[in-house]
Amino acid sequence: MNTDLLSITLEYCAVWSYTPRAIRVMDEILSNRKIEYFVTDFKLIPAAGGKFEVTVNGDLLYSKKQLGRHAEPNEVHDIVWEHL
């Protein structure tokens, strides 16, 4: 397991009301104490253009635009867990 500290950024489209999705993803990640322990900061950044992107320490781990779909429940959590 990588024990680096995590700086997580979730940029989401506020125009298309992705706010509840962003909060759900944040909750999924931070509800796991084994991940939360390593998180130094978690930024939610409202944006436009249908954006929904998650970066960890500057590395893009999930992009709705690249995949052409929203994340399934716990999908981003699992990606962050694998990254950790």
C-alpha positions as semicolon CSV with decimal commas, in nm:
position;residue;x (nm);y (nm);z (nm)
1;M;0,000;0,000;0,000
2;N;0,127;0,344;-0,095
3;T;0,132;0,558;0,221
4;D;0,169;0,897;0,057
5;L;-0,065;1,169;0,178
6;L;-0,350;1,246;-0,058
7;S;-0,467;1,579;-0,193
8;I;-0,796;1,508;-0,372
9;T;-0,973;1,748;-0,606
10;L;-1,316;1,686;-0,753
11;E;-1,414;1,935;-1,020
12;Y;-1,782;1,906;-1,113
13;C;-2,033;2,085;-1,333
14;A;-2,255;2,304;-1,119
15;V;-2,449;2,419;-1,427
16;W;-2,578;2,064;-1,483
17;S;-2,642;2,017;-1,109
18;Y;-2,370;1,758;-1,050
19;T;-2,334;1,885;-0,693
20;P;-2,522;1,590;-0,532
21;R;-2,301;1,346;-0,729
22;A;-1,988;1,526;-0,614
23;I;-2,100;1,515;-0,251
24;R;-2,187;1,145;-0,283
25;V;-1,843;1,064;-0,424
26;M;-1,673;1,268;-0,151
27;D;-1,876;1,081;0,112
28;E;-1,792;0,742;-0,040
29;I;-1,421;0,821;-0,025
30;L;-1,409;0,984;0,318
31;S;-1,636;0,723;0,477
32;N;-1,354;0,473;0,437
33;R;-1,132;0,541;0,739
34;K;-0,842;0,359;0,570
35;I;-0,847;0,625;0,295
36;E;-0,953;0,922;0,508
37;Y;-0,646;0,878;0,729
38;F;-0,421;0,972;0,435
39;V;-0,628;1,264;0,301
40;T;-0,473;1,603;0,374
41;D;-0,733;1,798;0,179
42;F;-1,038;1,737;-0,037
43;K;-1,148;2,017;-0,267
44;L;-1,483;2,037;-0,440
45;I;-1,459;2,284;-0,727
46;P;-1,773;2,396;-0,912
47;A;-1,718;2,423;-1,287
48;A;-1,914;2,414;-1,612
49;G;-1,922;2,215;-1,934
50;G;-2,040;1,883;-1,792
51;K;-1,711;1,835;-1,610
52;F;-1,669;1,565;-1,346
53;E;-1,303;1,493;-1,282
54;V;-1,119;1,353;-0,984
55;T;-0,749;1,412;-0,935
56;V;-0,526;1,282;-0,660
57;N;-0,194;1,458;-0,605
58;G;-0,231;1,607;-0,953
59;D;-0,296;1,273;-1,127
60;L;-0,627;1,250;-1,312
61;L;-0,793;0,930;-1,187
62;Y;-1,147;0,971;-1,317
63;S;-1,289;1,181;-1,600
64;K;-1,652;1,170;-1,712
65;K;-1,546;1,330;-2,039
66;Q;-1,285;1,063;-2,113
67;L;-1,517;0,775;-2,025
68;G;-1,834;0,932;-2,166
69;R;-2,036;0,843;-1,857
70;H;-2,083;0,918;-1,491
71;A;-1,916;0,699;-1,231
72;E;-2,112;0,412;-1,084
73;P;-2,161;0,413;-0,704
74;N;-1,826;0,346;-0,532
75;E;-1,636;0,342;-0,862
76;V;-1,430;0,651;-0,780
77;H;-1,377;0,523;-0,425
78;D;-1,236;0,200;-0,567
79;I;-1,008;0,389;-0,805
80;V;-0,874;0,605;-0,520
81;W;-0,829;0,294;-0,303
82;E;-0,627;0,125;-0,579
83;H;-0,419;0,441;-0,618
84;L;-0,345;0,442;-0,245
